[in-house]
Short mmCIF file of C-alpha atoms in Angstrom, two decimals:
data_model
loop_
_atom_site.label_atom_id
_atom_site.label_comp_id
_atom_site.label_asym_id
_atom_site.label_seq_id
_atom_site.Cartn_x
_atom_site.Cartn_y
_atom_site.Cartn_z
CA MET A 1 -37.30 -97.15 51.05
CA PRO A 2 -34.60 -94.59 52.04
CA THR A 3 -35.63 -90.97 51.77
CA LEU A 4 -33.88 -88.48 49.53
CA SER A 5 -32.09 -86.92 52.50
CA ASP A 6 -30.72 -90.35 53.46
CA LYS A 7 -29.05 -91.04 50.12
CA ALA A 8 -25.27 -90.94 50.23
CA VAL A 9 -24.91 -89.73 46.64
CA ARG A 10 -27.66 -87.70 45.01
CA HIS A 11 -27.99 -86.67 41.37
CA TRP A 12 -28.58 -82.99 40.62
CA PHE A 13 -29.79 -81.44 37.35
CA ILE A 14 -28.88 -77.74 37.25
CA THR A 15 -29.61 -75.31 34.42
CA GLY A 16 -27.62 -72.16 33.73
CA ALA A 17 -24.56 -73.58 35.47
CA SER A 18 -21.80 -71.83 33.54
CA GLY A 19 -21.56 -68.95 36.03
CA GLY A 20 -23.15 -67.16 38.95
CA LEU A 21 -25.32 -69.04 41.40
CA GLY A 22 -25.65 -72.04 39.07
CA ARG A 23 -21.92 -72.63 39.07
CA HIS A 24 -21.70 -72.18 42.85
CA LEU A 25 -24.48 -74.72 43.33
CA THR A 26 -22.78 -77.15 40.98
CA GLU A 27 -19.46 -76.85 42.78
CA HIS A 28 -21.05 -77.06 46.23
CA ALA A 29 -22.95 -80.25 45.37
CA LEU A 30 -19.83 -81.84 43.90
CA GLN A 31 -17.77 -80.90 46.94
CA ARG A 32 -20.36 -82.65 49.12
CA GLY A 33 -19.91 -85.85 47.14
CA ASP A 34 -22.99 -85.64 44.93
CA ARG A 35 -23.26 -86.10 41.19
CA VAL A 36 -24.31 -83.22 38.91
CA THR A 37 -25.61 -82.89 35.38
CA ALA A 38 -25.04 -79.22 34.57
CA THR A 39 -26.54 -77.53 31.52
CA VAL A 40 -24.72 -74.60 29.98
CA ARG A 41 -24.55 -72.60 26.79
CA ARG A 42 -20.73 -72.56 26.88
CA PRO A 43 -19.38 -76.05 27.72
CA ALA A 44 -15.82 -74.82 28.29
CA ALA A 45 -17.01 -72.73 31.25
CA LEU A 46 -16.96 -75.78 33.55
CA GLN A 47 -13.78 -77.40 32.27
CA ASP A 48 -11.95 -76.79 35.56
CA LEU A 49 -14.69 -78.57 37.51
CA ARG A 50 -14.63 -81.49 35.08
CA GLU A 51 -10.91 -81.85 35.63
CA THR A 52 -11.37 -81.75 39.41
CA PHE A 53 -14.43 -83.95 39.83
CA GLY A 54 -14.21 -86.26 36.83
CA ASP A 55 -17.22 -88.32 35.86
CA ARG A 56 -19.30 -87.05 38.80
CA LEU A 57 -19.92 -83.97 36.63
CA THR A 58 -21.73 -84.26 33.31
CA VAL A 59 -21.96 -81.11 31.20
CA GLU A 60 -24.71 -80.75 28.62
CA THR A 61 -25.13 -77.89 26.16
CA LEU A 62 -28.65 -76.51 26.36
CA ASP A 63 -30.52 -73.43 25.20
CA VAL A 64 -33.60 -73.50 27.43
CA THR A 65 -35.66 -71.63 24.84
CA ARG A 66 -35.56 -74.75 22.61
CA SER A 67 -38.19 -77.13 23.98
CA THR A 68 -37.11 -80.05 21.79
CA ASP A 69 -33.57 -79.71 23.13
CA ILE A 70 -34.91 -79.68 26.69
CA ASP A 71 -36.66 -83.00 26.05
CA LYS A 72 -33.55 -84.56 24.52
CA VAL A 73 -31.20 -83.49 27.31
CA ILE A 74 -33.57 -84.63 30.07
CA ALA A 75 -34.17 -87.98 28.38
CA LYS A 76 -30.42 -88.52 28.04
CA THR A 77 -29.87 -87.53 31.67
CA LEU A 78 -32.54 -89.90 32.98
CA ARG A 79 -31.08 -92.77 30.94
CA SER A 80 -27.83 -92.32 32.83
CA ALA A 81 -29.33 -92.24 36.34
CA PRO A 82 -32.44 -91.09 38.24
CA VAL A 83 -32.45 -87.40 39.15
CA ASP A 84 -33.05 -86.49 42.78
CA ILE A 85 -32.82 -82.68 42.67
CA VAL A 86 -33.67 -80.30 39.83
CA VAL A 87 -32.56 -76.67 39.93
CA ASN A 88 -34.15 -74.28 37.43
CA ASN A 89 -31.57 -71.52 37.56
CA ALA A 90 -31.07 -70.19 34.01
CA GLY A 91 -32.14 -66.59 33.65
CA TYR A 92 -31.35 -62.97 32.86
CA ALA A 93 -33.18 -59.62 32.84
CA VAL A 94 -34.11 -57.01 30.25
CA VAL A 95 -34.08 -53.46 31.64
CA GLY A 96 -36.32 -50.71 30.31
CA ALA A 97 -39.86 -49.39 30.19
CA ALA A 98 -42.54 -51.88 29.12
CA GLU A 99 -43.37 -49.56 26.24
CA GLU A 100 -39.75 -49.73 25.04
CA MET A 101 -39.49 -53.52 25.01
CA THR A 102 -39.74 -55.34 21.70
CA VAL A 103 -42.00 -58.33 21.27
CA GLU A 104 -38.89 -60.48 20.90
CA GLN A 105 -37.46 -59.22 24.20
CA ILE A 106 -40.71 -59.89 26.03
CA ARG A 107 -41.13 -63.32 24.50
CA ASP A 108 -37.56 -64.37 25.30
CA GLN A 109 -37.92 -63.25 28.92
CA ILE A 110 -41.05 -65.34 29.37
CA GLU A 111 -39.54 -68.34 27.59
CA VAL A 112 -36.40 -68.32 29.74
CA LEU A 113 -37.87 -67.34 33.10
CA LEU A 114 -41.25 -69.10 32.99
CA LEU A 115 -41.86 -71.48 30.11
CA ALA A 116 -38.54 -73.32 30.36
CA PRO A 117 -38.85 -73.98 34.13
CA MET A 118 -42.45 -75.13 33.57
CA LEU A 119 -41.40 -77.59 30.88
CA ILE A 120 -38.41 -78.87 32.86
CA THR A 121 -40.48 -79.25 36.02
CA ARG A 122 -43.19 -81.19 34.17
CA ALA A 123 -40.62 -83.48 32.55
CA PHE A 124 -39.26 -84.58 35.94
CA LEU A 125 -42.57 -85.06 37.79
CA GLN A 126 -43.35 -88.53 36.46
CA PRO A 127 -39.88 -90.02 37.06
CA MET A 128 -39.77 -88.46 40.53
CA ARG A 129 -43.23 -89.76 41.31
CA GLU A 130 -42.26 -93.25 40.15
CA GLN A 131 -39.01 -93.27 42.13
CA GLY A 132 -40.78 -92.18 45.30
CA GLY A 133 -39.89 -88.50 45.57
CA GLY A 134 -37.57 -85.67 44.67
CA ARG A 135 -36.81 -81.99 45.02
CA ILE A 136 -37.32 -79.16 42.53
CA ILE A 137 -35.63 -75.86 43.30
CA GLN A 138 -36.89 -72.83 41.39
CA ILE A 139 -34.48 -69.90 41.45
CA SER A 140 -36.90 -67.01 41.66
CA SER A 141 -35.94 -63.63 43.12
CA MET A 142 -37.20 -61.02 45.50
CA GLY A 143 -38.54 -59.80 42.14
CA GLY A 144 -41.01 -62.67 42.34
CA GLN A 145 -42.72 -60.88 45.23
CA ILE A 146 -42.20 -57.19 44.46
CA GLY A 147 -42.31 -54.94 41.40
CA THR A 148 -39.82 -52.27 40.35
CA PRO A 149 -39.76 -49.98 37.31
CA THR A 150 -37.70 -51.24 34.31
CA HIS A 151 -38.25 -54.95 35.09
CA SER A 152 -41.85 -55.56 33.97
CA SER A 153 -41.12 -58.61 31.80
CA TYR A 154 -38.69 -60.02 34.35
CA HIS A 155 -41.32 -59.68 37.07
CA ALA A 156 -43.94 -61.26 34.79
CA GLY A 157 -41.72 -64.32 34.45
CA LYS A 158 -40.81 -64.57 38.13
CA TRP A 159 -44.34 -63.90 39.46
CA GLY A 160 -45.62 -66.49 37.00
CA LEU A 161 -43.03 -68.99 38.21
CA GLU A 162 -44.13 -68.42 41.79
CA GLY A 163 -47.78 -69.09 40.98
CA PHE A 164 -46.97 -72.16 38.90
CA THR A 165 -44.73 -73.58 41.62
CA GLU A 166 -47.18 -73.00 44.44
CA SER A 167 -49.90 -74.79 42.49
CA VAL A 168 -47.73 -77.75 41.47
CA SER A 169 -46.36 -78.14 44.99
CA ARG A 170 -49.90 -78.92 46.16
CA GLU A 171 -50.51 -81.33 43.28
CA VAL A 172 -47.50 -83.51 44.08
CA ALA A 173 -47.26 -83.29 47.87
CA ASP A 174 -48.66 -86.82 48.24
CA PHE A 175 -45.75 -88.19 46.20
CA ASP A 176 -42.99 -86.77 48.44
CA ILE A 177 -41.99 -84.31 45.73
CA HIS A 178 -41.11 -80.96 47.28
CA LEU A 179 -40.80 -77.67 45.37
CA THR A 180 -39.00 -74.64 46.80
CA LEU A 181 -38.88 -71.10 45.43
CA VAL A 182 -35.55 -69.49 46.26
CA GLU A 183 -35.80 -65.68 46.42
CA PRO A 184 -32.30 -64.13 46.47
CA GLY A 185 -31.67 -60.45 46.85
CA ALA A 186 -28.78 -58.53 45.28
CA THR A 187 -26.00 -61.09 44.97
CA ARG A 188 -22.46 -60.80 43.62
CA THR A 189 -22.87 -63.15 40.68
CA GLY A 190 -22.16 -60.81 37.78
CA PHE A 191 -25.91 -60.56 37.12
CA ALA A 192 -25.83 -56.76 36.86
CA SER A 193 -23.09 -56.80 34.24
CA ALA A 194 -25.13 -59.24 32.15
CA LEU A 195 -28.27 -57.09 32.06
CA ARG A 196 -29.75 -56.35 28.65
CA TYR A 197 -31.24 -52.94 27.94
CA THR A 198 -34.03 -51.62 25.75
CA THR A 199 -33.44 -48.70 23.42
CA GLU A 200 -34.13 -45.72 25.66
CA SER A 201 -36.92 -43.36 24.66
CA THR A 202 -37.23 -39.66 25.52
CA PRO A 203 -40.46 -39.81 27.62
CA TYR A 204 -38.90 -42.25 30.10
CA ARG A 205 -35.44 -40.70 30.31
CA ASP A 206 -36.05 -38.53 33.36
CA ASN A 207 -38.64 -40.48 35.34
CA ALA A 208 -38.36 -43.57 37.56
CA VAL A 209 -37.41 -45.71 34.56
CA GLY A 210 -34.51 -43.50 33.57
CA ARG A 211 -33.26 -43.13 37.14
CA THR A 212 -33.32 -46.89 37.67
CA ARG A 213 -31.61 -47.49 34.33
CA ARG A 214 -28.82 -45.04 35.23
CA TYR A 215 -28.31 -46.72 38.59
CA LEU A 216 -28.06 -50.18 37.05
CA GLU A 217 -25.76 -49.04 34.25
CA THR A 218 -23.24 -47.81 36.82
CA ALA A 219 -23.92 -50.35 39.59
CA ASP A 220 -20.91 -51.60 41.51
CA GLU A 221 -21.61 -55.17 42.65
CA SER A 222 -19.35 -54.67 45.65
CA VAL A 223 -22.36 -53.04 47.35
CA PHE A 224 -24.42 -56.21 46.84
CA THR A 225 -24.50 -58.10 50.13
CA GLY A 226 -25.41 -61.58 48.87
CA ASP A 227 -22.57 -64.12 48.91
CA PRO A 228 -23.35 -66.73 46.20
CA ALA A 229 -21.33 -69.41 48.00
CA LYS A 230 -23.43 -68.93 51.14
CA LEU A 231 -26.61 -68.97 49.05
CA ALA A 232 -25.53 -72.26 47.50
CA ALA A 233 -24.87 -73.74 50.95
CA ALA A 234 -28.29 -72.59 52.23
CA ILE A 235 -30.04 -74.09 49.20
CA HIS A 236 -28.12 -77.34 49.63
CA ASP A 237 -29.16 -77.48 53.29
CA THR A 238 -32.87 -77.22 52.37
CA THR A 239 -32.57 -80.31 50.15
CA ARG A 240 -31.61 -82.29 53.26
CA HIS A 241 -34.65 -81.05 55.18
CA PRO A 242 -37.60 -83.49 55.25
CA ASN A 243 -40.11 -80.61 54.99
CA PRO A 244 -38.46 -77.75 53.11
CA PRO A 245 -40.18 -74.36 52.83
CA LEU A 246 -42.17 -73.43 49.75
CA ARG A 247 -40.38 -70.06 49.71
CA LEU A 248 -36.85 -69.38 50.88
CA ALA A 249 -35.94 -65.68 51.25
CA LEU A 250 -32.17 -65.25 51.07
CA GLY A 251 -30.75 -61.81 51.83
CA SER A 252 -31.78 -59.12 54.29
CA ASP A 253 -32.75 -56.96 51.32
CA THR A 254 -35.17 -59.68 50.19
CA TYR A 255 -36.62 -60.02 53.68
CA ASN A 256 -37.10 -56.27 54.10
CA ALA A 257 -38.51 -55.64 50.60
CA VAL A 258 -40.91 -58.59 50.68
CA HIS A 259 -42.01 -57.81 54.23
CA THR A 260 -42.85 -54.24 53.19
CA ALA A 261 -44.65 -55.37 50.03
CA LEU A 262 -46.77 -57.98 51.82
CA THR A 263 -47.63 -55.53 54.62
CA GLU A 264 -48.74 -52.91 52.09
CA ARG A 265 -50.84 -55.44 50.18
CA LEU A 266 -52.50 -56.70 53.35
CA THR A 267 -53.24 -53.14 54.48
CA ALA A 268 -54.77 -52.34 51.09
CA LEU A 269 -56.83 -55.54 51.20
CA GLU A 270 -58.25 -54.70 54.61
CA THR A 271 -59.64 -51.41 53.24
CA GLN A 272 -61.65 -53.40 50.69
CA LYS A 273 -63.29 -55.85 53.11
CA GLU A 274 -66.74 -54.26 53.04
CA LEU A 275 -66.65 -53.64 49.29
CA ALA A 276 -65.64 -57.24 48.67
CA ALA A 277 -68.62 -58.50 50.64
CA SER A 278 -71.03 -56.03 49.01
CA VAL A 279 -71.05 -57.72 45.58
CA ALA A 280 -72.70 -60.93 46.81
CA PHE A 281 -76.34 -61.75 46.00
CA ALA A 282 -78.73 -60.42 48.60
CA HIS A 283 -80.45 -63.15 50.58
#
């Protein structure tokens, strides 16, 4: 049986494809001759690609917070053709102190960033297992490895996605299903302009939360170094690799921030070695 990387035309399923990295991935895959089912909330956003690539692009309207709609769209997609590569890309961030966030804001963050990718991943495991393999790309973030003030719910979703993906990757390794967590840094995708904000409260106005909020409110994406077209090409390349990495750090800012965070955590862990051993039963 030919491997996924040997297939001339592969079928992608990409969520959140109306703009940003999702659109770049969709366009890149189509330009390489593949077929794409792209889910969006605004179907007209991909009209130009439909006109260029014809029936190799299928656009489905999907709100990933509606689990019944997820099931319907995936079932329809699989009836049309087997899916080789899934990209869980849909996402956004709420900015503000954890204390300022409403229950609805927290719940929506977790539904979009964690629950939806979990449900979509689960829905494709059986068909991929039965067809002999597949790839699932989870668009995480350097925020899946580090924590910054104002992004507590965002980090909860991304850190949760990382743990879920690492676990599932070990469950399905025998079936030639590979999962990869993509961890971009600051990328010029319009993400900053789409941020949603909590109602600011006085206690947090002048501390780290307020300073971060002010920076993001006035951020100029021209200082972001990540090129979404290059990210899309790098992600595409990993889907051709027979043994892709579990985590793919994209951006020097990601590399530097994650390297610092992991070093600090390892250093802190080393100081607890004797204490960790001290809680065992005495023999």
